[in-house]
mmCIF file of C-alpha atoms in Angstrom:
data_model
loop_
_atom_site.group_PDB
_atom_site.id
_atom_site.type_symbol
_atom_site.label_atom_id
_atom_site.label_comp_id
_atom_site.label_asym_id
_atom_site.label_seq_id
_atom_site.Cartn_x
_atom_site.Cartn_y
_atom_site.Cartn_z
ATOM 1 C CA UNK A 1 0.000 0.000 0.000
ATOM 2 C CA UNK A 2 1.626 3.346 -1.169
ATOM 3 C CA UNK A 3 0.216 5.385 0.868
ATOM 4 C CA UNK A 4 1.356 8.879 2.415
ATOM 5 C CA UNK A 5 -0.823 11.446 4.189
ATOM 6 C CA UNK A 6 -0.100 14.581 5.655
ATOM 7 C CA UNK A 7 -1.236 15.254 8.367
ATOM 8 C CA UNK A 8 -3.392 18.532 8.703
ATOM 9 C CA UNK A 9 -4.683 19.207 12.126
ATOM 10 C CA UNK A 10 -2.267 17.597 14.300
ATOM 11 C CA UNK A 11 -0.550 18.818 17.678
ATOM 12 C CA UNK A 12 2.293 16.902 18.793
ATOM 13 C CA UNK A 13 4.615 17.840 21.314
ATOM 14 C CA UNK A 14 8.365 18.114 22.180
ATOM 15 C CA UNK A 15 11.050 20.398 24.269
ATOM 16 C CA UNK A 16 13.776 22.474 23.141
ATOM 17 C CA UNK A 17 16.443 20.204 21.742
ATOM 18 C CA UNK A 18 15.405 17.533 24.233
ATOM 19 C CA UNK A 19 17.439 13.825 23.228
ATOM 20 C CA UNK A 20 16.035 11.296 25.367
ATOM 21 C CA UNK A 21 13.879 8.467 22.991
ATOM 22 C CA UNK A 22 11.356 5.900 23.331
ATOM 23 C CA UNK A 23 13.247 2.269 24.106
ATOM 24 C CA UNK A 24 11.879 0.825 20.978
ATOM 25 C CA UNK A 25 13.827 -0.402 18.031
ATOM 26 C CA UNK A 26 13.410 0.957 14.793
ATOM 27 C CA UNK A 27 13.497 -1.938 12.008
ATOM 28 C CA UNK A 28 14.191 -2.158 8.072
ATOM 29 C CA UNK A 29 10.688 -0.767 6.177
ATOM 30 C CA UNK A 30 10.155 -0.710 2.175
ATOM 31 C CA UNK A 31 8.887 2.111 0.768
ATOM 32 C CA UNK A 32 6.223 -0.162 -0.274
ATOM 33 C CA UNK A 33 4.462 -0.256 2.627
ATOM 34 C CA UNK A 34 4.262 3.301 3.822
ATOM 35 C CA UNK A 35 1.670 4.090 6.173
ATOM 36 C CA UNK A 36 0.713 7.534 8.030
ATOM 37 C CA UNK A 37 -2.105 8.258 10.460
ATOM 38 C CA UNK A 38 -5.838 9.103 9.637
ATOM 39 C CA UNK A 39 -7.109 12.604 10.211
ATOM 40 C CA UNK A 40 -8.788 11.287 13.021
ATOM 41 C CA UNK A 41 -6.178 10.033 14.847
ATOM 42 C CA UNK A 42 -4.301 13.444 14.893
ATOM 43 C CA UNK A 43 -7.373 14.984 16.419
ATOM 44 C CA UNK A 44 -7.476 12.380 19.140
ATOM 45 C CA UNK A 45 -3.738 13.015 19.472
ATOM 46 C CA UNK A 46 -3.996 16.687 19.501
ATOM 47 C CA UNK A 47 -7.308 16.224 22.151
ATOM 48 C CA UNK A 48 -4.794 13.975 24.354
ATOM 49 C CA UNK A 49 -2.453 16.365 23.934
ATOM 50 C CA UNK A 50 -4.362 19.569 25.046
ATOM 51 C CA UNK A 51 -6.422 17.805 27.625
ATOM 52 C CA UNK A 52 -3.128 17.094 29.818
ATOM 53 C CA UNK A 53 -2.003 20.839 28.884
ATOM 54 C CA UNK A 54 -5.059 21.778 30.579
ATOM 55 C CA UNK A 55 -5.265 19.925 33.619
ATOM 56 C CA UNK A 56 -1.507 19.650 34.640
ATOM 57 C CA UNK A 57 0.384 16.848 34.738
ATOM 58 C CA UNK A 58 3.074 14.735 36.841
ATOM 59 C CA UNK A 59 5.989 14.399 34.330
ATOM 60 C CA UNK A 60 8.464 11.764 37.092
ATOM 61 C CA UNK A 61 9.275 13.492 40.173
ATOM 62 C CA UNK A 62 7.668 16.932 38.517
ATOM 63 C CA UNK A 63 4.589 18.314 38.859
ATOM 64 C CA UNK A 64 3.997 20.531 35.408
ATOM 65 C CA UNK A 65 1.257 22.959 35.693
ATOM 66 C CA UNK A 66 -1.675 23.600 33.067
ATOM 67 C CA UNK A 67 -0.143 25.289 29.610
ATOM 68 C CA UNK A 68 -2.553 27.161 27.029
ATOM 69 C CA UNK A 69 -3.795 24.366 24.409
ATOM 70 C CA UNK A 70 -1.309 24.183 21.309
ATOM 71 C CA UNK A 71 -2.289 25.382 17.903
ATOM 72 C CA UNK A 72 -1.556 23.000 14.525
ATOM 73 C CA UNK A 73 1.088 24.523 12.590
ATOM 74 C CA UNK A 74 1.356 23.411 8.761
ATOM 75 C CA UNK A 75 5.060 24.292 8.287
ATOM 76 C CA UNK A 76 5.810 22.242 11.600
ATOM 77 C CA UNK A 77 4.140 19.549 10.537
ATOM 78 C CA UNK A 78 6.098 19.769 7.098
ATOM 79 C CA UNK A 79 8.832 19.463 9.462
ATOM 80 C CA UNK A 80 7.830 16.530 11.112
ATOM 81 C CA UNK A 81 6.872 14.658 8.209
ATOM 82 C CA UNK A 82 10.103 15.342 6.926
ATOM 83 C CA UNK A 83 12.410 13.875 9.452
ATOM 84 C CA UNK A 84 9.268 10.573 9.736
ATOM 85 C CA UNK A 85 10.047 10.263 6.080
ATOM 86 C CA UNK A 86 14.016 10.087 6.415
ATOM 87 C CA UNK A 87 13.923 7.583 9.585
ATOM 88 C CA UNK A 88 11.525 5.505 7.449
ATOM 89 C CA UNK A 89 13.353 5.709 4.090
ATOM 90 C CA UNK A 90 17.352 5.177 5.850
ATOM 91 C CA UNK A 91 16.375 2.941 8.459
ATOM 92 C CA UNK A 92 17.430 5.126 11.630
ATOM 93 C CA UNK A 93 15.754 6.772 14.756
ATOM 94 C CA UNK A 94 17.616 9.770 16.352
ATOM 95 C CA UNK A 95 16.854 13.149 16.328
ATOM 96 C CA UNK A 96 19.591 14.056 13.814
ATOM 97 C CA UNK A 97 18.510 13.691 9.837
ATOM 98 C CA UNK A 98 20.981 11.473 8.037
ATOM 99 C CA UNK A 99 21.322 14.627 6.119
ATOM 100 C CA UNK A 100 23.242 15.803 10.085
ATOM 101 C CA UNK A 101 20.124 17.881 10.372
ATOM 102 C CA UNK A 102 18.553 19.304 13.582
ATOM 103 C CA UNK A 103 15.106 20.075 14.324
ATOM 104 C CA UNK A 104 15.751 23.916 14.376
ATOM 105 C CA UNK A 105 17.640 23.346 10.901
ATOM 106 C CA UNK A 106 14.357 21.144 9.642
ATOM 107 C CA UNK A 107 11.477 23.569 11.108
ATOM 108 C CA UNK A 108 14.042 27.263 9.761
ATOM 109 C CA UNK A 109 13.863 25.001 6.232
ATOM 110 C CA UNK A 110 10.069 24.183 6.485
ATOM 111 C CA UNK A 111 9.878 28.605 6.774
ATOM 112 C CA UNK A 112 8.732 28.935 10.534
ATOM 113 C CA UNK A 113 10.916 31.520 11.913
ATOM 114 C CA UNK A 114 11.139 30.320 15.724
ATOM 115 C CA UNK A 115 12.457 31.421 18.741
ATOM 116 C CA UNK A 116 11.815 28.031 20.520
ATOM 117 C CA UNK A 117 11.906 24.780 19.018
ATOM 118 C CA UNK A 118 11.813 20.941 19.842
ATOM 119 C CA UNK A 119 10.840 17.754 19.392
ATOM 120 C CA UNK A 120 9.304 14.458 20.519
ATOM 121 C CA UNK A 121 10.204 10.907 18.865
ATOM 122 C CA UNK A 122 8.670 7.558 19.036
ATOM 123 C CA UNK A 123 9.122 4.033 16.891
ATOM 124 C CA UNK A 124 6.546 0.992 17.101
ATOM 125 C CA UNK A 125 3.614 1.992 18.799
ATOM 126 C CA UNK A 126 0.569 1.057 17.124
ATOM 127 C CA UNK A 127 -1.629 3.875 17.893
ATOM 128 C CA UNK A 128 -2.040 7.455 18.854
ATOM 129 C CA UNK A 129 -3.015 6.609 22.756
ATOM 130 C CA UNK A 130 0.109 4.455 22.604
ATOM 131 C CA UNK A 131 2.255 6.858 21.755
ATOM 132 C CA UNK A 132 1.256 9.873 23.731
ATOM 133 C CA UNK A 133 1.032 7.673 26.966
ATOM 134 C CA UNK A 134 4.458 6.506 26.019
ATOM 135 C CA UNK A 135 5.528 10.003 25.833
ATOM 136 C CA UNK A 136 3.710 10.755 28.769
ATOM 137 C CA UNK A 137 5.256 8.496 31.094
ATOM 138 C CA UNK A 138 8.963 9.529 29.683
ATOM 139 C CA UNK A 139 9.625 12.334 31.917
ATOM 140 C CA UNK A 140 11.684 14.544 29.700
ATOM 141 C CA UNK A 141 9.042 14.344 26.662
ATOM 142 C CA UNK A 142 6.525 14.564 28.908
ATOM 143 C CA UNK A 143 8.105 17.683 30.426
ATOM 144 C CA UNK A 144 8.487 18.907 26.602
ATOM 145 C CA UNK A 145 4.862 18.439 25.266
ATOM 146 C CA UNK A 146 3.795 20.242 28.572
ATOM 147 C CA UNK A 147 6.382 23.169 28.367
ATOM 148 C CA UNK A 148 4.185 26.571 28.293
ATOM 149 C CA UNK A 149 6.660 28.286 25.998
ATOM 150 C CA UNK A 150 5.306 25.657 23.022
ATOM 151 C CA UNK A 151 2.713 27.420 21.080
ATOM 152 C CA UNK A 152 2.150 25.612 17.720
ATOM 153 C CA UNK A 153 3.240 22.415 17.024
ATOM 154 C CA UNK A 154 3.151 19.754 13.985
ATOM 155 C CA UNK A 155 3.162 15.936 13.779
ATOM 156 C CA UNK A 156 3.592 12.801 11.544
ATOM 157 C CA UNK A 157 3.444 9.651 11.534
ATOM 158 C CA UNK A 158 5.305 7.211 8.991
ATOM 159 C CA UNK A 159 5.221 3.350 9.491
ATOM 160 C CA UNK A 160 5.807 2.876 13.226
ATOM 161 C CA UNK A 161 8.354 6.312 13.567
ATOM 162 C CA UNK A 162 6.128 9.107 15.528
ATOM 163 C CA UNK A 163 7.097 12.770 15.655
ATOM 164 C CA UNK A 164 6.038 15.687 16.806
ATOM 165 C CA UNK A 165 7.301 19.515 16.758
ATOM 166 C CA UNK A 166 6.556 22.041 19.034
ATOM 167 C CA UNK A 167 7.955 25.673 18.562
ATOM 168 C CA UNK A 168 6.861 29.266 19.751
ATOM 169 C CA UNK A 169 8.317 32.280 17.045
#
């Protein structure tokens, strides 16, 4: 199934250069058999998502209070897609590109002029709930989808490899 989606109204969530990842390994994927997530699961990600922001939440040992609800940004989630696509297509999961690209390098190229910028990475799990409770129980990207500076962010999803970026300009 060639099949690649972007994905419109989605709200993912990361911290300012933040390098700690999900314990998951990534494995070898054709092109063949590219899949990306429904419109509907971004909006249940970016609900998840926003619903912790507003309530507060224990990321570890911290206590993060409630953060304004994030806004979907289309050049973040260019971003995002972007660095999914190159994990998928090279077979790698860190938050450098193969290209030796960082997420400030990816969102500047994607044109969103930020002041704050970072990121959120995931590989294998099978859903959005899956992933964001993953995240959520990580301190450190828990921590980053809860950081209050974060205003917009941008997500994709490729064949098991999750990301989401969160800036502020």
């Amino acid at each position: 199934m060639n099949k690649m989606i972007s994905i419109q109204s989605l709200l993912l969530i990361s911290s300012f250069f933040f390098g700690s990842y999900c314990s998951k390994e990534p494995v070898n994927i054709t092109n063949d058999e590219v899949e990306s997530a429904s419109s509907e699961e971004i909006y249940t990600m970016l609900s998840a998502i926003n619903a912790l922001r507003a309530s507060g939440c224990r990321c570890g040992g911290k206590w993060m209070a409630s953060a304004p609800a994030l806004k979907w940004d289309s050049q973040l989630e260019q971003a995002a897609l972007g660095h999914a696509r190159d994990m998928n297509n090279n077979g790698f999961f860190d938050h450098t590109g193969s290209d030796g690209s960082s997420i400030g390098t990816r969102v500047k190229r994607a044109g969103y002029n930020w002041g704050s910028v970072g990121e959120n990475i995931a590989w294998g799990y099978e859903d959005v709930p899956a992933v964001v409770e993953g995240w959520r129980v990580s301190a450190g990207h828990c921590e980053n989808f809860m950081n209050p500076t974060y205003q917009d962010m941008g997500a994709a999803y490729i064949n098991g490899y999750w990301v989401q970026t969160l800036a502020r300009h």
